[in-house]
Amino acid sequence: MQEIPIPGDPTWGGGLPQETGAENAGGARKNNDCTLSETFSSIFNKCDMNYINLFSMSESTQSPAGAPSPAAGAGGNEQPMIRMKNVQKYFDDFQALTDINLEVPRGQVVVVLGPSGSGKSTLCRTINRLETIEDGTIEIDGKLLPEEGKELAKLRADVGMVFQSFNLFPHLKIRDNVTLGPIKVRNKKKKEAVDRAMQLLERVGIANQADKYPAQLSGGQQQRVAIARALAMDPKVMLFDEPTSALDPEMVNEVLEVMANLAKSGMTMLVVSHEMGFARKVADRVLFMADGQIVEDAPPEEFFSNPKSDRAKDFLGKILAH
């Protein structure tokens, strides 16, 4: 089966919005100029698991979003949903991640804070291998993240991701953006996929926009569609890479409200963000990163009231002073 690029992958250049890669050495990723017709013709003629899996296409044996897996152990012995051990990441000679060791239990909400260039987005993107690593291991629900191929595609199915930009298909209506993955990859019947899409759009508060195109929606509405699309395949964990950073201030709260409700449902979440209020109210843990390392890992009350490191104190002093 021929592999094709996916939005958010460093090789993707299909004319759709993608990450700026601002935290990565070497500058922003470049888009290849390409007409929409060429892009979508390539996508839909050669669509395979590697492409759609970015949008969290899960196997039929998966539990619903936020629900415990049938394989979860009893007595507190279950595997963490995310485990990173001694992870190292380089961009040429620049070390972007150094000795990352992290475990995220099932159902926990972890917010990653830190200054620009600290490695937050890079950490997030390594979890589903949108960025490769030079050393160390990453596990999702006890399964080692493969380097490539079909096994990687299968494991990516457990991970939903929401980017800074929305990566919606501009030529598809909102409903079709959400149903595309289930129909193409999961072979769901159209009615089943549409019913599920409408439930999710209702959940994020934009069911009345289902027949519109992305360009007709505000940025906040488009980001909520992106969340609904990621949830359409019932992922085990959701990754958010600064989902509100590209939004106008008045649109931020509507997205954060959806994320807060998702956290209440029991979804395992890792959120890269500068939204301090969200971290205080919603997070179970706060990770503070600087220079590619996890400098602090604490409950939000402890981190915000009594940070241990000078770097965190300086960061909070600048952020909270405004």
PDB file of C-alpha atoms in Angstrom:
ATOM      1  CA  MET A   1       0.000   0.000   0.000  1.00  0.00           C
ATOM      2  CA  GLN A   2       1.424   3.343  -1.009  1.00  0.00           C
ATOM      3  CA  GLU A   3       1.934   5.834   1.787  1.00  0.00           C
ATOM      4  CA  ILE A   4       0.836   9.417   1.212  1.00  0.00           C
ATOM      5  CA  PRO A   5       1.588  12.479   3.343  1.00  0.00           C
ATOM      6  CA  ILE A   6      -0.716  13.688   6.075  1.00  0.00           C
ATOM      7  CA  PRO A   7      -1.556  17.220   7.259  1.00  0.00           C
ATOM      8  CA  GLY A   8       0.768  18.154  10.093  1.00  0.00           C
ATOM      9  CA  ASP A   9       3.535  15.835   8.860  1.00  0.00           C
ATOM     10  CA  PRO A  10       6.784  17.683   8.083  1.00  0.00           C
ATOM     11  CA  THR A  11       6.536  16.440   4.491  1.00  0.00           C
ATOM     12  CA  TRP A  12       2.980  17.652   3.978  1.00  0.00           C
ATOM     13  CA  GLY A  13       2.592  20.457   1.482  1.00  0.00           C
ATOM     14  CA  GLY A  14      -0.898  20.087   0.147  1.00  0.00           C
ATOM     15  CA  GLY A  15      -1.932  23.713   0.309  1.00  0.00           C
ATOM     16  CA  LEU A  16      -3.832  23.302   3.585  1.00  0.00           C
ATOM     17  CA  PRO A  17      -3.073  25.159   6.828  1.00  0.00           C
ATOM     18  CA  GLN A  18      -0.374  23.456   8.864  1.00  0.00           C
ATOM     19  CA  GLU A  19       1.771  24.042  11.929  1.00  0.00           C
ATOM     20  CA  THR A  20       4.308  26.791  11.829  1.00  0.00           C
ATOM     21  CA  GLY A  21       6.898  24.721  13.673  1.00  0.00           C
ATOM     22  CA  ALA A  22       7.849  27.868  15.586  1.00  0.00           C
ATOM     23  CA  GLU A  23       9.427  25.849  18.378  1.00  0.00           C
ATOM     24  CA  ASN A  24      11.574  23.797  16.007  1.00  0.00           C
ATOM     25  CA  ALA A  25      15.070  24.770  14.978  1.00  0.00           C
ATOM     26  CA  GLY A  26      15.438  25.649  11.357  1.00  0.00           C
ATOM     27  CA  GLY A  27      12.360  27.859  11.149  1.00  0.00           C
ATOM     28  CA  ALA A  28       8.872  27.279   9.833  1.00  0.00           C
ATOM     29  CA  ARG A  29       7.924  24.329   7.679  1.00  0.00           C
ATOM     30  CA  LYS A  30       7.359  25.220   4.089  1.00  0.00           C
ATOM     31  CA  ASN A  31       4.186  24.540   2.136  1.00  0.00           C
ATOM     32  CA  ASN A  32       4.500  23.296  -1.404  1.00  0.00           C
ATOM     33  CA  ASP A  33       2.370  25.284  -3.794  1.00  0.00           C
ATOM     34  CA  CYS A  34      -0.336  23.024  -5.085  1.00  0.00           C
ATOM     35  CA  THR A  35      -3.812  23.561  -6.426  1.00  0.00           C
ATOM     36  CA  LEU A  36      -6.734  22.340  -4.347  1.00  0.00           C
ATOM     37  CA  SER A  37      -7.932  20.125  -7.158  1.00  0.00           C
ATOM     38  CA  GLU A  38      -4.565  18.384  -7.365  1.00  0.00           C
ATOM     39  CA  THR A  39      -4.408  18.045  -3.595  1.00  0.00           C
ATOM     40  CA  PHE A  40      -7.816  16.488  -3.106  1.00  0.00           C
ATOM     41  CA  SER A  41      -7.514  14.301  -6.173  1.00  0.00           C
ATOM     42  CA  SER A  42      -4.328  12.845  -4.697  1.00  0.00           C
ATOM     43  CA  ILE A  43      -5.924  12.429  -1.287  1.00  0.00           C
ATOM     44  CA  PHE A  44      -9.116  10.717  -2.308  1.00  0.00           C
ATOM     45  CA  ASN A  45      -7.649   8.580  -5.068  1.00  0.00           C
ATOM     46  CA  LYS A  46      -4.906   7.190  -2.851  1.00  0.00           C
ATOM     47  CA  CYS A  47      -6.452   7.532   0.605  1.00  0.00           C
ATOM     48  CA  ASP A  48      -5.085   4.937   3.055  1.00  0.00           C
ATOM     49  CA  MET A  49      -4.759   4.359   6.783  1.00  0.00           C
ATOM     50  CA  ASN A  50      -1.599   6.446   7.154  1.00  0.00           C
ATOM     51  CA  TYR A  51      -3.413   9.539   5.882  1.00  0.00           C
ATOM     52  CA  ILE A  52      -6.685   9.359   7.785  1.00  0.00           C
ATOM     53  CA  ASN A  53      -5.155   8.085  11.022  1.00  0.00           C
ATOM     54  CA  LEU A  54      -3.958  11.559  11.946  1.00  0.00           C
ATOM     55  CA  PHE A  55      -7.587  12.387  12.659  1.00  0.00           C
ATOM     56  CA  SER A  56      -7.833   9.613  15.256  1.00  0.00           C
ATOM     57  CA  MET A  57      -9.373   6.759  13.332  1.00  0.00           C
ATOM     58  CA  SER A  58      -9.681   3.995  15.893  1.00  0.00           C
ATOM     59  CA  GLU A  59     -10.359   0.286  15.693  1.00  0.00           C
ATOM     60  CA  SER A  60     -13.868  -0.966  16.346  1.00  0.00           C
ATOM     61  CA  THR A  61     -12.654  -2.639  19.562  1.00  0.00           C
ATOM     62  CA  GLN A  62     -11.856   0.702  21.187  1.00  0.00           C
ATOM     63  CA  SER A  63     -13.772   2.031  24.149  1.00  0.00           C
ATOM     64  CA  PRO A  64     -15.826   5.240  23.727  1.00  0.00           C
ATOM     65  CA  ALA A  65     -14.006   8.512  24.294  1.00  0.00           C
ATOM     66  CA  GLY A  66     -12.973   8.894  27.899  1.00  0.00           C
ATOM     67  CA  ALA A  67     -14.237   5.459  28.930  1.00  0.00           C
ATOM     68  CA  PRO A  68     -11.897   2.930  30.558  1.00  0.00           C
ATOM     69  CA  SER A  69     -10.465   0.321  28.234  1.00  0.00           C
ATOM     70  CA  PRO A  70     -11.749  -3.231  28.764  1.00  0.00           C
ATOM     71  CA  ALA A  71      -8.104  -4.227  29.175  1.00  0.00           C
ATOM     72  CA  ALA A  72      -7.532  -1.775  31.999  1.00  0.00           C
ATOM     73  CA  GLY A  73      -6.130  -3.470  35.028  1.00  0.00           C
ATOM     74  CA  ALA A  74      -7.693  -3.492  38.455  1.00  0.00           C
ATOM     75  CA  GLY A  75      -6.281  -2.273  41.699  1.00  0.00           C
ATOM     76  CA  GLY A  76      -4.437   0.699  40.236  1.00  0.00           C
ATOM     77  CA  ASN A  77      -2.023  -1.471  38.233  1.00  0.00           C
ATOM     78  CA  GLU A  78      -3.153  -0.416  34.787  1.00  0.00           C
ATOM     79  CA  GLN A  79      -0.711   0.934  32.248  1.00  0.00           C
ATOM     80  CA  PRO A  80      -0.376   4.714  31.918  1.00  0.00           C
ATOM     81  CA  MET A  81      -2.035   6.008  28.788  1.00  0.00           C
ATOM     82  CA  ILE A  82       1.167   7.826  27.747  1.00  0.00           C
ATOM     83  CA  ARG A  83       4.665   6.820  28.780  1.00  0.00           C
ATOM     84  CA  MET A  84       7.851   8.533  27.598  1.00  0.00           C
ATOM     85  CA  LYS A  85      11.216   7.186  28.750  1.00  0.00           C
ATOM     86  CA  ASN A  86      14.526   8.987  28.227  1.00  0.00           C
ATOM     87  CA  VAL A  87      13.292  10.671  25.031  1.00  0.00           C
ATOM     88  CA  GLN A  88      15.847  12.727  23.105  1.00  0.00           C
ATOM     89  CA  LYS A  89      15.055  14.853  20.068  1.00  0.00           C
ATOM     90  CA  TYR A  90      17.443  16.799  17.849  1.00  0.00           C
ATOM     91  CA  PHE A  91      17.034  19.211  14.964  1.00  0.00           C
ATOM     92  CA  ASP A  92      20.453  18.945  13.342  1.00  0.00           C
ATOM     93  CA  ASP A  93      22.825  19.942  16.155  1.00  0.00           C
ATOM     94  CA  PHE A  94      20.124  21.533  18.287  1.00  0.00           C
ATOM     95  CA  GLN A  95      18.724  19.342  21.068  1.00  0.00           C
ATOM     96  CA  ALA A  96      15.024  20.148  21.286  1.00  0.00           C
ATOM     97  CA  LEU A  97      14.112  17.533  23.943  1.00  0.00           C
ATOM     98  CA  THR A  98      16.466  16.263  26.642  1.00  0.00           C
ATOM     99  CA  ASP A  99      15.833  13.255  28.887  1.00  0.00           C
ATOM    100  CA  ILE A 100      12.034  13.441  28.769  1.00  0.00           C
ATOM    101  CA  ASN A 101      10.454  11.038  31.250  1.00  0.00           C
ATOM    102  CA  LEU A 102       6.691  11.305  31.563  1.00  0.00           C
ATOM    103  CA  GLU A 103       3.727   9.136  32.493  1.00  0.00           C
ATOM    104  CA  VAL A 104       0.127  10.247  32.000  1.00  0.00           C
ATOM    105  CA  PRO A 105      -2.468   7.973  33.655  1.00  0.00           C
ATOM    106  CA  ARG A 106      -5.782   7.194  32.004  1.00  0.00           C
ATOM    107  CA  GLY A 107      -8.282  10.040  32.383  1.00  0.00           C
ATOM    108  CA  GLN A 108      -5.741  12.641  33.504  1.00  0.00           C
ATOM    109  CA  VAL A 109      -5.495  16.153  32.059  1.00  0.00           C
ATOM    110  CA  VAL A 110      -1.937  17.457  31.752  1.00  0.00           C
ATOM    111  CA  VAL A 111      -1.246  21.040  30.658  1.00  0.00           C
ATOM    112  CA  VAL A 112       2.229  21.842  29.352  1.00  0.00           C
ATOM    113  CA  LEU A 113       3.427  25.404  29.930  1.00  0.00           C
ATOM    114  CA  GLY A 114       6.652  27.183  29.142  1.00  0.00           C
ATOM    115  CA  PRO A 115       8.226  29.970  27.115  1.00  0.00           C
ATOM    116  CA  SER A 116       8.379  29.888  23.335  1.00  0.00           C
ATOM    117  CA  GLY A 117      11.094  27.548  22.122  1.00  0.00           C
ATOM    118  CA  SER A 118      11.014  25.410  25.259  1.00  0.00           C
ATOM    119  CA  GLY A 119      10.023  22.241  23.388  1.00  0.00           C
ATOM    120  CA  LYS A 120       6.326  22.060  24.284  1.00  0.00           C
ATOM    121  CA  SER A 121       4.977  21.504  20.773  1.00  0.00           C
ATOM    122  CA  THR A 122       7.854  19.199  19.906  1.00  0.00           C
ATOM    123  CA  LEU A 123       7.010  17.013  22.891  1.00  0.00           C
ATOM    124  CA  CYS A 124       3.365  16.931  21.874  1.00  0.00           C
ATOM    125  CA  ARG A 125       4.164  16.013  18.275  1.00  0.00           C
ATOM    126  CA  THR A 126       6.508  13.171  19.198  1.00  0.00           C
ATOM    127  CA  ILE A 127       3.703  11.343  20.995  1.00  0.00           C
ATOM    128  CA  ASN A 128       2.097  10.309  17.683  1.00  0.00           C
ATOM    129  CA  ARG A 129       5.408  10.500  15.804  1.00  0.00           C
ATOM    130  CA  LEU A 130       4.733  13.606  13.779  1.00  0.00           C
ATOM    131  CA  GLU A 131       8.250  14.290  14.991  1.00  0.00           C
ATOM    132  CA  THR A 132      10.712  11.415  15.175  1.00  0.00           C
ATOM    133  CA  ILE A 133      13.018  10.919  18.153  1.00  0.00           C
ATOM    134  CA  GLU A 134      16.691  10.034  18.248  1.00  0.00           C
ATOM    135  CA  ASP A 135      16.618   8.000  21.454  1.00  0.00           C
ATOM    136  CA  GLY A 136      14.228   6.734  24.108  1.00  0.00           C
ATOM    137  CA  THR A 137      10.802   5.101  23.891  1.00  0.00           C
ATOM    138  CA  ILE A 138       7.188   6.252  23.728  1.00  0.00           C
ATOM    139  CA  GLU A 139       4.215   4.036  24.603  1.00  0.00           C
ATOM    140  CA  ILE A 140       0.499   4.565  24.091  1.00  0.00           C
ATOM    141  CA  ASP A 141      -1.634   2.445  26.422  1.00  0.00           C
ATOM    142  CA  GLY A 142       1.246   0.054  26.969  1.00  0.00           C
ATOM    143  CA  LYS A 143       2.126  -0.351  23.286  1.00  0.00           C
ATOM    144  CA  LEU A 144       5.481   0.843  21.993  1.00  0.00           C
ATOM    145  CA  LEU A 145       5.183   3.524  19.314  1.00  0.00           C
ATOM    146  CA  PRO A 146       6.636   1.981  16.128  1.00  0.00           C
ATOM    147  CA  GLU A 147       8.962   3.914  13.877  1.00  0.00           C
ATOM    148  CA  GLU A 148       6.908   3.578  10.695  1.00  0.00           C
ATOM    149  CA  GLY A 149       4.555   1.453   8.618  1.00  0.00           C
ATOM    150  CA  LYS A 150       1.197  -0.128   9.284  1.00  0.00           C
ATOM    151  CA  GLU A 151       1.850  -0.703  12.976  1.00  0.00           C
ATOM    152  CA  LEU A 152       2.481   3.014  13.462  1.00  0.00           C
ATOM    153  CA  ALA A 153      -0.752   3.774  11.588  1.00  0.00           C
ATOM    154  CA  LYS A 154      -2.675   1.425  13.874  1.00  0.00           C
ATOM    155  CA  LEU A 155      -1.264   2.948  17.041  1.00  0.00           C
ATOM    156  CA  ARG A 156      -1.855   6.477  15.780  1.00  0.00           C
ATOM    157  CA  ALA A 157      -5.500   5.469  15.618  1.00  0.00           C
ATOM    158  CA  ASP A 158      -5.611   5.752  19.406  1.00  0.00           C
ATOM    159  CA  VAL A 159      -4.437   9.368  19.411  1.00  0.00           C
ATOM    160  CA  GLY A 160      -6.511  12.386  18.403  1.00  0.00           C
ATOM    161  CA  MET A 161      -4.740  15.656  17.707  1.00  0.00           C
ATOM    162  CA  VAL A 162      -5.931  19.237  17.409  1.00  0.00           C
ATOM    163  CA  PHE A 163      -3.487  21.752  15.938  1.00  0.00           C
ATOM    164  CA  GLN A 164      -3.055  25.496  16.127  1.00  0.00           C
ATOM    165  CA  SER A 165      -4.539  25.707  12.637  1.00  0.00           C
ATOM    166  CA  PHE A 166      -7.703  23.828  11.898  1.00  0.00           C
ATOM    167  CA  ASN A 167      -6.706  21.673   8.888  1.00  0.00           C
ATOM    168  CA  LEU A 168     -10.308  21.370   7.712  1.00  0.00           C
ATOM    169  CA  PHE A 169     -10.999  20.481   4.093  1.00  0.00           C
ATOM    170  CA  PRO A 170     -12.262  23.747   2.591  1.00  0.00           C
ATOM    171  CA  HIS A 171     -14.240  22.074  -0.195  1.00  0.00           C
ATOM    172  CA  LEU A 172     -16.238  19.865   2.211  1.00  0.00           C
ATOM    173  CA  LYS A 173     -19.170  20.909   4.343  1.00  0.00           C
ATOM    174  CA  ILE A 174     -18.713  20.755   8.105  1.00  0.00           C
ATOM    175  CA  ARG A 175     -20.689  17.519   8.431  1.00  0.00           C
ATOM    176  CA  ASP A 176     -18.579  15.891   5.714  1.00  0.00           C
ATOM    177  CA  ASN A 177     -15.344  16.977   7.370  1.00  0.00           C
ATOM    178  CA  VAL A 178     -16.390  14.985  10.431  1.00  0.00           C
ATOM    179  CA  THR A 179     -17.733  11.920   8.589  1.00  0.00           C
ATOM    180  CA  LEU A 180     -14.852  11.526   6.125  1.00  0.00           C
ATOM    181  CA  GLY A 181     -12.654   9.362   8.362  1.00  0.00           C
ATOM    182  CA  PRO A 182     -15.304   6.985   9.663  1.00  0.00           C
ATOM    183  CA  ILE A 183     -16.645   6.339   6.147  1.00  0.00           C
ATOM    184  CA  LYS A 184     -13.307   6.054   4.335  1.00  0.00           C
ATOM    185  CA  VAL A 185     -11.326   4.137   6.945  1.00  0.00           C
ATOM    186  CA  ARG A 186     -13.760   2.512   9.349  1.00  0.00           C
ATOM    187  CA  ASN A 187     -16.163   1.555   6.564  1.00  0.00           C
ATOM    188  CA  LYS A 188     -19.082   2.910   8.548  1.00  0.00           C
ATOM    189  CA  LYS A 189     -22.354   3.312   6.761  1.00  0.00           C
ATOM    190  CA  LYS A 190     -23.090   6.886   5.847  1.00  0.00           C
ATOM    191  CA  LYS A 191     -26.140   7.171   8.084  1.00  0.00           C
ATOM    192  CA  GLU A 192     -24.230   5.892  11.097  1.00  0.00           C
ATOM    193  CA  ALA A 193     -21.353   8.280  10.427  1.00  0.00           C
ATOM    194  CA  VAL A 194     -23.697  11.233   9.898  1.00  0.00           C
ATOM    195  CA  ASP A 195     -25.644  10.479  13.088  1.00  0.00           C
ATOM    196  CA  ARG A 196     -22.410  10.321  15.063  1.00  0.00           C
ATOM    197  CA  ALA A 197     -21.119  13.518  13.438  1.00  0.00           C
ATOM    198  CA  MET A 198     -24.289  15.392  14.350  1.00  0.00           C
ATOM    199  CA  GLN A 199     -24.040  14.182  17.950  1.00  0.00           C
ATOM    200  CA  LEU A 200     -20.495  15.474  18.163  1.00  0.00           C
ATOM    201  CA  LEU A 201     -21.307  18.781  16.473  1.00  0.00           C
ATOM    202  CA  GLU A 202     -24.140  19.201  18.950  1.00  0.00           C
ATOM    203  CA  ARG A 203     -21.710  18.410  21.757  1.00  0.00           C
ATOM    204  CA  VAL A 204     -19.354  21.193  20.667  1.00  0.00           C
ATOM    205  CA  GLY A 205     -22.226  23.591  20.065  1.00  0.00           C
ATOM    206  CA  ILE A 206     -22.261  23.992  16.288  1.00  0.00           C
ATOM    207  CA  ALA A 207     -24.765  21.458  14.960  1.00  0.00           C
ATOM    208  CA  ASN A 208     -26.579  24.338  13.258  1.00  0.00           C
ATOM    209  CA  GLN A 209     -23.481  24.952  11.116  1.00  0.00           C
ATOM    210  CA  ALA A 210     -23.324  21.425   9.658  1.00  0.00           C
ATOM    211  CA  ASP A 211     -24.270  22.453   6.112  1.00  0.00           C
ATOM    212  CA  LYS A 212     -21.801  25.322   5.885  1.00  0.00           C
ATOM    213  CA  TYR A 213     -18.251  25.304   4.558  1.00  0.00           C
ATOM    214  CA  PRO A 214     -15.235  26.046   6.802  1.00  0.00           C
ATOM    215  CA  ALA A 215     -14.702  29.497   5.279  1.00  0.00           C
ATOM    216  CA  GLN A 216     -18.184  30.483   6.444  1.00  0.00           C
ATOM    217  CA  LEU A 217     -17.323  29.806  10.103  1.00  0.00           C
ATOM    218  CA  SER A 218     -15.338  31.835  12.612  1.00  0.00           C
ATOM    219  CA  GLY A 219     -11.960  30.604  13.788  1.00  0.00           C
ATOM    220  CA  GLY A 220     -13.422  29.416  17.083  1.00  0.00           C
ATOM    221  CA  GLN A 221     -16.142  27.489  15.285  1.00  0.00           C
ATOM    222  CA  GLN A 222     -13.630  25.870  12.941  1.00  0.00           C
ATOM    223  CA  GLN A 223     -11.510  24.752  15.881  1.00  0.00           C
ATOM    224  CA  ARG A 224     -14.580  23.184  17.467  1.00  0.00           C
ATOM    225  CA  VAL A 225     -15.179  21.301  14.222  1.00  0.00           C
ATOM    226  CA  ALA A 226     -11.577  20.068  14.404  1.00  0.00           C
ATOM    227  CA  ILE A 227     -12.234  18.771  17.921  1.00  0.00           C
ATOM    228  CA  ALA A 228     -15.431  17.033  16.795  1.00  0.00           C
ATOM    229  CA  ARG A 229     -13.563  15.447  13.888  1.00  0.00           C
ATOM    230  CA  ALA A 230     -10.866  14.116  16.220  1.00  0.00           C
ATOM    231  CA  LEU A 231     -13.518  12.691  18.558  1.00  0.00           C
ATOM    232  CA  ALA A 232     -15.414  11.017  15.728  1.00  0.00           C
ATOM    233  CA  MET A 233     -13.220   7.928  15.982  1.00  0.00           C
ATOM    234  CA  ASP A 234     -13.272   7.627  19.789  1.00  0.00           C
ATOM    235  CA  PRO A 235      -9.563   8.110  20.493  1.00  0.00           C
ATOM    236  CA  LYS A 236      -8.019   6.957  23.749  1.00  0.00           C
ATOM    237  CA  VAL A 237      -6.077  10.186  24.222  1.00  0.00           C
ATOM    238  CA  MET A 238      -6.348  13.713  22.847  1.00  0.00           C
ATOM    239  CA  LEU A 239      -3.381  15.979  22.148  1.00  0.00           C
ATOM    240  CA  PHE A 240      -3.898  19.741  21.807  1.00  0.00           C
ATOM    241  CA  ASP A 241      -1.036  21.815  20.421  1.00  0.00           C
ATOM    242  CA  GLU A 242      -1.847  25.411  21.396  1.00  0.00           C
ATOM    243  CA  PRO A 243      -5.406  25.134  20.035  1.00  0.00           C
ATOM    244  CA  THR A 244      -6.339  28.726  20.880  1.00  0.00           C
ATOM    245  CA  SER A 245      -3.169  30.527  19.796  1.00  0.00           C
ATOM    246  CA  ALA A 246      -4.487  31.334  16.305  1.00  0.00           C
ATOM    247  CA  LEU A 247      -7.857  32.610  17.556  1.00  0.00           C
ATOM    248  CA  ASP A 248      -9.093  36.113  18.227  1.00  0.00           C
ATOM    249  CA  PRO A 249      -9.436  36.735  21.985  1.00  0.00           C
ATOM    250  CA  GLU A 250     -13.235  36.656  21.950  1.00  0.00           C
ATOM    251  CA  MET A 251     -13.187  33.188  20.361  1.00  0.00           C
ATOM    252  CA  VAL A 252     -10.813  31.591  22.863  1.00  0.00           C
ATOM    253  CA  ASN A 253     -13.355  30.917  25.600  1.00  0.00           C
ATOM    254  CA  GLU A 254     -15.713  28.955  23.363  1.00  0.00           C
ATOM    255  CA  VAL A 255     -12.945  26.498  22.502  1.00  0.00           C
ATOM    256  CA  LEU A 256     -11.692  26.265  26.087  1.00  0.00           C
ATOM    257  CA  GLU A 257     -15.240  25.506  27.253  1.00  0.00           C
ATOM    258  CA  VAL A 258     -15.457  22.560  24.862  1.00  0.00           C
ATOM    259  CA  MET A 259     -12.085  21.301  26.083  1.00  0.00           C
ATOM    260  CA  ALA A 260     -13.112  21.667  29.722  1.00  0.00           C
ATOM    261  CA  ASN A 261     -16.276  19.641  29.101  1.00  0.00           C
ATOM    262  CA  LEU A 262     -14.205  17.000  27.342  1.00  0.00           C
ATOM    263  CA  ALA A 263     -11.910  16.798  30.370  1.00  0.00           C
ATOM    264  CA  LYS A 264     -14.932  16.323  32.648  1.00  0.00           C
ATOM    265  CA  SER A 265     -16.010  13.354  30.526  1.00  0.00           C
ATOM    266  CA  GLY A 266     -12.828  11.506  31.515  1.00  0.00           C
ATOM    267  CA  MET A 267     -10.781  11.892  28.335  1.00  0.00           C
ATOM    268  CA  THR A 268      -7.024  11.619  28.744  1.00  0.00           C
ATOM    269  CA  MET A 269      -5.635  14.938  27.499  1.00  0.00           C
ATOM    270  CA  LEU A 270      -2.230  16.538  27.013  1.00  0.00           C
ATOM    271  CA  VAL A 271      -2.619  20.228  26.265  1.00  0.00           C
ATOM    272  CA  VAL A 272       0.136  22.598  25.172  1.00  0.00           C
ATOM    273  CA  SER A 273      -1.158  26.054  26.000  1.00  0.00           C
ATOM    274  CA  HIS A 274      -0.502  29.539  27.319  1.00  0.00           C
ATOM    275  CA  GLU A 275      -3.990  29.706  28.851  1.00  0.00           C
ATOM    276  CA  MET A 276      -3.216  30.009  32.557  1.00  0.00           C
ATOM    277  CA  GLY A 277      -6.847  30.077  33.641  1.00  0.00           C
ATOM    278  CA  PHE A 278      -7.533  26.805  31.846  1.00  0.00           C
ATOM    279  CA  ALA A 279      -4.461  25.228  33.460  1.00  0.00           C
ATOM    280  CA  ARG A 280      -5.565  26.362  36.930  1.00  0.00           C
ATOM    281  CA  LYS A 281      -9.157  25.168  36.625  1.00  0.00           C
ATOM    282  CA  VAL A 282      -9.003  22.070  34.444  1.00  0.00           C
ATOM    283  CA  ALA A 283      -5.555  20.476  34.705  1.00  0.00           C
ATOM    284  CA  ASP A 284      -4.750  17.631  37.061  1.00  0.00           C
ATOM    285  CA  ARG A 285      -1.050  18.350  36.530  1.00  0.00           C
ATOM    286  CA  VAL A 286       1.034  21.156  35.109  1.00  0.00           C
ATOM    287  CA  LEU A 287       4.313  20.483  33.351  1.00  0.00           C
ATOM    288  CA  PHE A 288       6.659  23.436  32.999  1.00  0.00           C
ATOM    289  CA  MET A 289       9.254  23.150  30.239  1.00  0.00           C
ATOM    290  CA  ALA A 290      12.373  25.178  29.526  1.00  0.00           C
ATOM    291  CA  ASP A 291      15.271  24.477  27.181  1.00  0.00           C
ATOM    292  CA  GLY A 292      13.817  21.150  26.084  1.00  0.00           C
ATOM    293  CA  GLN A 293      13.452  19.744  29.600  1.00  0.00           C
ATOM    294  CA  ILE A 294      10.595  19.196  32.030  1.00  0.00           C
ATOM    295  CA  VAL A 295      11.636  21.528  34.828  1.00  0.00           C
ATOM    296  CA  GLU A 296       8.560  21.142  37.050  1.00  0.00           C
ATOM    297  CA  ASP A 297       5.714  18.638  37.308  1.00  0.00           C
ATOM    298  CA  ALA A 298       3.132  19.573  39.931  1.00  0.00           C
ATOM    299  CA  PRO A 299      -0.579  20.032  40.659  1.00  0.00           C
ATOM    300  CA  PRO A 300      -1.797  23.417  39.377  1.00  0.00           C
ATOM    301  CA  GLU A 301      -2.372  24.865  42.866  1.00  0.00           C
ATOM    302  CA  GLU A 302       1.206  24.065  43.845  1.00  0.00           C
ATOM    303  CA  PHE A 303       2.753  25.231  40.593  1.00  0.00           C
ATOM    304  CA  PHE A 304       0.978  28.587  40.495  1.00  0.00           C
ATOM    305  CA  SER A 305       1.282  29.377  44.212  1.00  0.00           C
ATOM    306  CA  ASN A 306       4.722  27.975  44.934  1.00  0.00           C
ATOM    307  CA  PRO A 307       6.862  27.242  41.866  1.00  0.00           C
ATOM    308  CA  LYS A 308      10.162  25.614  42.791  1.00  0.00           C
ATOM    309  CA  SER A 309      12.527  26.650  39.999  1.00  0.00           C
ATOM    310  CA  ASP A 310      13.811  30.148  39.310  1.00  0.00           C
ATOM    311  CA  ARG A 311      12.909  29.666  35.640  1.00  0.00           C
ATOM    312  CA  ALA A 312       9.261  28.961  36.494  1.00  0.00           C
ATOM    313  CA  LYS A 313       9.135  31.870  38.932  1.00  0.00           C
ATOM    314  CA  ASP A 314      10.455  34.207  36.248  1.00  0.00           C
ATOM    315  CA  PHE A 315       7.978  32.849  33.671  1.00  0.00           C
ATOM    316  CA  LEU A 316       4.961  33.225  35.962  1.00  0.00           C
ATOM    317  CA  GLY A 317       6.107  36.649  37.086  1.00  0.00           C
ATOM    318  CA  LYS A 318       6.069  37.897  33.518  1.00  0.00           C
ATOM    319  CA  ILE A 319       2.831  36.147  32.505  1.00  0.00           C
ATOM    320  CA  LEU A 320       0.718  36.861  35.570  1.00  0.00           C
ATOM    321  CA  ALA A 321       1.879  40.456  35.860  1.00  0.00           C
ATOM    322  CA  HIS A 322      -0.211  41.382  32.806  1.00  0.00           C
TER     323      HIS A 322
END
